[in-house]
PDB file of C-alpha atoms in Angstrom:
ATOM      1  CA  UNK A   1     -37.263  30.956 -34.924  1.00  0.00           C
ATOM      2  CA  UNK A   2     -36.409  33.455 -32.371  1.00  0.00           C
ATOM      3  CA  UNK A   3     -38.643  31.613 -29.691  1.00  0.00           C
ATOM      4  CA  UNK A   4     -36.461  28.716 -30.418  1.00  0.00           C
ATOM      5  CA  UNK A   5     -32.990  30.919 -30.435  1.00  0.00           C
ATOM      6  CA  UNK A   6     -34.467  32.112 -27.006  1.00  0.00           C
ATOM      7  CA  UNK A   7     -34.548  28.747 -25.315  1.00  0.00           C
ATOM      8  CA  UNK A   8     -31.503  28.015 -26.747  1.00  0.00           C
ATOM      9  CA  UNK A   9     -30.067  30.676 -24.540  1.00  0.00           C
ATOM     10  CA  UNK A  10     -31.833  30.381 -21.423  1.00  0.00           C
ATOM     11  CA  UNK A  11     -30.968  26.491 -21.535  1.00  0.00           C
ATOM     12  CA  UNK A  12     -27.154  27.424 -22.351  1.00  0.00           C
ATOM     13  CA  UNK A  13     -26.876  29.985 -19.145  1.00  0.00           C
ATOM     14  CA  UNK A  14     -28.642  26.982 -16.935  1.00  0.00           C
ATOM     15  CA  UNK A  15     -25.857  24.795 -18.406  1.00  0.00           C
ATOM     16  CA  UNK A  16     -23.187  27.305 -18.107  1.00  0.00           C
ATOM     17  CA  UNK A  17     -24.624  28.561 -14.498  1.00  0.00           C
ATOM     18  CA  UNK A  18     -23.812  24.583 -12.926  1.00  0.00           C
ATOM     19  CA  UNK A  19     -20.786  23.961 -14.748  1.00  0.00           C
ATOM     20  CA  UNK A  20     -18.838  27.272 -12.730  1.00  0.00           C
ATOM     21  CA  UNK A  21     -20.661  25.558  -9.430  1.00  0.00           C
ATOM     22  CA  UNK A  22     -18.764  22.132 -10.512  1.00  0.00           C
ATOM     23  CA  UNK A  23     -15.535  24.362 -11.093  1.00  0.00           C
ATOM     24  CA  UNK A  24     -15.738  25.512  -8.061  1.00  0.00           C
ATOM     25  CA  UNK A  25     -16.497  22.595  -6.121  1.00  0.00           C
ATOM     26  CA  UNK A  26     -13.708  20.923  -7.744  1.00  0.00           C
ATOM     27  CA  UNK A  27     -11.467  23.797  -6.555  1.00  0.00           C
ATOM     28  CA  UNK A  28     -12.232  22.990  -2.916  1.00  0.00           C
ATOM     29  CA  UNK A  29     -11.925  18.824  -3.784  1.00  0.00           C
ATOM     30  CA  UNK A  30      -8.372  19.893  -4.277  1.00  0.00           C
ATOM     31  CA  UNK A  31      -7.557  22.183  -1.443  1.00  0.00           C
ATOM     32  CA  UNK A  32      -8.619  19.468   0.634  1.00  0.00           C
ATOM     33  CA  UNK A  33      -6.838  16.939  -1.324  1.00  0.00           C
ATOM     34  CA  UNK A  34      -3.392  19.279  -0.934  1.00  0.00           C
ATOM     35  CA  UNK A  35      -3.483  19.799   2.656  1.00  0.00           C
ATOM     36  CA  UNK A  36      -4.628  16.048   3.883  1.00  0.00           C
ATOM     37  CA  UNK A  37      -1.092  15.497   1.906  1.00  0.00           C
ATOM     38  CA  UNK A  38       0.615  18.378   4.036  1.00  0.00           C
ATOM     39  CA  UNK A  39      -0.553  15.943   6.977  1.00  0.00           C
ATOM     40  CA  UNK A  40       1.091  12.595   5.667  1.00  0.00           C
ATOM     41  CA  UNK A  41       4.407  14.670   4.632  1.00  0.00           C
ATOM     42  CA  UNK A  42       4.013  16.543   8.029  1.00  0.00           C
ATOM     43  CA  UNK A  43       4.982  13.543   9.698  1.00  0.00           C
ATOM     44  CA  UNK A  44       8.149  12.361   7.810  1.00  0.00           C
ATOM     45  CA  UNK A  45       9.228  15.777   8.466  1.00  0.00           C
ATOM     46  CA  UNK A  46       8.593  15.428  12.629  1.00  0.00           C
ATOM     47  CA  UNK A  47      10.912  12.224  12.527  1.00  0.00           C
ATOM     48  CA  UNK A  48      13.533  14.050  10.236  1.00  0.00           C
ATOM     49  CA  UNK A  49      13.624  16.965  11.793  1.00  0.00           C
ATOM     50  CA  UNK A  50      14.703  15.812  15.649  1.00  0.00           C
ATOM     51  CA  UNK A  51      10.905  15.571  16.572  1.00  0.00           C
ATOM     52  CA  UNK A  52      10.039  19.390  16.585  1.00  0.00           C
ATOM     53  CA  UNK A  53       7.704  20.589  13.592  1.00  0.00           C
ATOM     54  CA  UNK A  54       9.535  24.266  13.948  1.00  0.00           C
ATOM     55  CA  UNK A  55      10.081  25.073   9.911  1.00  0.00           C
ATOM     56  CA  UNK A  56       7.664  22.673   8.780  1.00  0.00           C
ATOM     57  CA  UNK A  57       5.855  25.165   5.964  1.00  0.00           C
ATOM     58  CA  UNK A  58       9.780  25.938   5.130  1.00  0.00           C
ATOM     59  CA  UNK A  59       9.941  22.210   4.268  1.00  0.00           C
ATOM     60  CA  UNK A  60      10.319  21.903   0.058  1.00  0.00           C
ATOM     61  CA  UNK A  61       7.651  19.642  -0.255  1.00  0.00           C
ATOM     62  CA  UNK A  62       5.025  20.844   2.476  1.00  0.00           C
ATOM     63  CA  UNK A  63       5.581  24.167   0.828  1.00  0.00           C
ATOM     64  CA  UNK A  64       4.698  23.083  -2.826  1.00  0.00           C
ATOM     65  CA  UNK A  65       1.483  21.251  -1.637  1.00  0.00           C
ATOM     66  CA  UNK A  66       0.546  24.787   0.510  1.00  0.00           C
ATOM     67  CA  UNK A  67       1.252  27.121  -2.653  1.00  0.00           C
ATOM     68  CA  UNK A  68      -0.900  24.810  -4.702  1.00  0.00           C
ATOM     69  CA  UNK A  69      -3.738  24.903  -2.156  1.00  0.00           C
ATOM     70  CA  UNK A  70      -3.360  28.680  -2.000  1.00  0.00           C
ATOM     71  CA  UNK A  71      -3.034  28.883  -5.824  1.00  0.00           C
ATOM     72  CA  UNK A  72      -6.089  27.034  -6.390  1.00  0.00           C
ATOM     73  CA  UNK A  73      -7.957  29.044  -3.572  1.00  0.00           C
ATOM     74  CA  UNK A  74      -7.006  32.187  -4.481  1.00  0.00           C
ATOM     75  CA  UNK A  75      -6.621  33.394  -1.054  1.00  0.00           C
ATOM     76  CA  UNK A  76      -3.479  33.402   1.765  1.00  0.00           C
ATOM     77  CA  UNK A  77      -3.005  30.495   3.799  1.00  0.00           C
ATOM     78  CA  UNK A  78      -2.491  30.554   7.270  1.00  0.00           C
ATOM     79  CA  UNK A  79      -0.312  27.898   8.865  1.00  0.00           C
ATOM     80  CA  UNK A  80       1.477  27.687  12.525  1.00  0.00           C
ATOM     81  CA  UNK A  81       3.778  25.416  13.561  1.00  0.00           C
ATOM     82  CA  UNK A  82       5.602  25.040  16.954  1.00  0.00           C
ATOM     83  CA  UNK A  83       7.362  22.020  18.533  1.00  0.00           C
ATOM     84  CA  UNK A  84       4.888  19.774  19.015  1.00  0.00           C
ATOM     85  CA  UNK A  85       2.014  20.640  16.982  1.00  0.00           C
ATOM     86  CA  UNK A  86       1.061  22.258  13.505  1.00  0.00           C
ATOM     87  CA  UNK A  87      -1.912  23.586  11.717  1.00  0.00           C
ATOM     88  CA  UNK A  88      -2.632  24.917   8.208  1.00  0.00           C
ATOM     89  CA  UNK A  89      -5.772  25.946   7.170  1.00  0.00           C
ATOM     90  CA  UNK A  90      -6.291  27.824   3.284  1.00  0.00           C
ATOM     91  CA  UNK A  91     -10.088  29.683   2.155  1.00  0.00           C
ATOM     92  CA  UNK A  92     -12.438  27.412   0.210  1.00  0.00           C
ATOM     93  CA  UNK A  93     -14.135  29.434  -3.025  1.00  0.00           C
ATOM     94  CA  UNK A  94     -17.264  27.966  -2.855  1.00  0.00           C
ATOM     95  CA  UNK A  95     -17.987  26.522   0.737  1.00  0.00           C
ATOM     96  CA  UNK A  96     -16.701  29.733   2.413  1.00  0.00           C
ATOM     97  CA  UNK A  97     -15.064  29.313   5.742  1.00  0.00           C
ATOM     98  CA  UNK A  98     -11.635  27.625   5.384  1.00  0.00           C
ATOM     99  CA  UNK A  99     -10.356  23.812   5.305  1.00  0.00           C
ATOM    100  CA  UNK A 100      -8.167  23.005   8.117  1.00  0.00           C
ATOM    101  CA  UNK A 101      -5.622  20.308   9.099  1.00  0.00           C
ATOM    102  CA  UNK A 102      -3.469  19.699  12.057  1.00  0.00           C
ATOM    103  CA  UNK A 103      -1.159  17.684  14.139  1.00  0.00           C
ATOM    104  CA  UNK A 104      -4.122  15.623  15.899  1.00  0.00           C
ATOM    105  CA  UNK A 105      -5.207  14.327  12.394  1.00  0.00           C
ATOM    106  CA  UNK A 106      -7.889  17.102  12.192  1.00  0.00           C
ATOM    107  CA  UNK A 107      -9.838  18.104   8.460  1.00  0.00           C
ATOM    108  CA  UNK A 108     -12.206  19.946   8.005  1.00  0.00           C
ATOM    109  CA  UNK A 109     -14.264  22.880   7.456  1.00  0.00           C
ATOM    110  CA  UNK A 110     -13.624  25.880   9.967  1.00  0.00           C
ATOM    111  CA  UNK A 111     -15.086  29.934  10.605  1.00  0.00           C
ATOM    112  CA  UNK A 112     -12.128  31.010  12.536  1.00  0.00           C
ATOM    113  CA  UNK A 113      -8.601  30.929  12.383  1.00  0.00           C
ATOM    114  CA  UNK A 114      -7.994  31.908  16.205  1.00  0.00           C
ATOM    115  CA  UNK A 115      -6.735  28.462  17.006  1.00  0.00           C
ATOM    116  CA  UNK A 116      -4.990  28.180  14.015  1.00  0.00           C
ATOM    117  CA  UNK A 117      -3.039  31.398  14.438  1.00  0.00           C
ATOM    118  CA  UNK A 118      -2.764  30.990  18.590  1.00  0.00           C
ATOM    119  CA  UNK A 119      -0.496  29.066  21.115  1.00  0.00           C
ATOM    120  CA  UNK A 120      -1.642  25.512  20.461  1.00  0.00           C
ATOM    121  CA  UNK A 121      -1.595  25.821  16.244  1.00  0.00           C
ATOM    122  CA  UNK A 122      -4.784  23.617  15.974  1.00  0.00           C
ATOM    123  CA  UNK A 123      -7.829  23.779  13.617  1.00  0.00           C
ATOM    124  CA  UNK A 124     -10.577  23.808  16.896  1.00  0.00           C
TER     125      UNK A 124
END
């Protein structure tokens, strides 16, 4: 019996152990899911907004799609936008690095946030 209550454990932490790694993978899914959307909304907001994308992540909708990206990532996004180009780019839980979208249609995984944070506000 208690070989049998042991195996039951050790197959229950395996079970448990991949089901956090599926969490977690799901968490990134959906920051990338959130900020390809800050793309498509970034755009209705260039031709609204006298074709500058100054105030973009002050935009009501951009906004709600960043705070659930940062809400599901647990960590502080960093965006920059300037006239003629934007970039946001939020921590990913279980890939590490960050996931990053811009102005030239840009997504993906990045180390550094130098761009992101500099002059041009791209991802690379």
């Amino acid at each position: 019996l208690l070989v049998v209550i042991a195996i039951i454990g050790i197959l229950s932490s395996v079970v448990l152990a991949s089901l956090n790694s599926a969490r977690n993978k799901g968490k990134d899914s959906s920051i990338q899911s959130q900020l390809n959307q800050i793309r498509a909304q970034a755009s209705l907001y260039y031709d609204t907004a006298s074709n500058t994308y100054v105030g973009l992540f002050g935009d009501t909708k951009v906004l709600a799609l960043l705070n659930a990206a940062q809400s599901t990532s647990g960590g502080t996004a960093t965006t920059n936008a300037i006239k003629n180009s934007w970039a946001a780019a939020v921590p990913l839980p279980y890939a590490g690095g960050y996931w990053c979208t811009d102005v030239t249609s840009f997504a993906g995984r990045i180390t550094s946030l130098t761009n992101v944070s500099g002059a041009g506000a791209t991802c690379n």
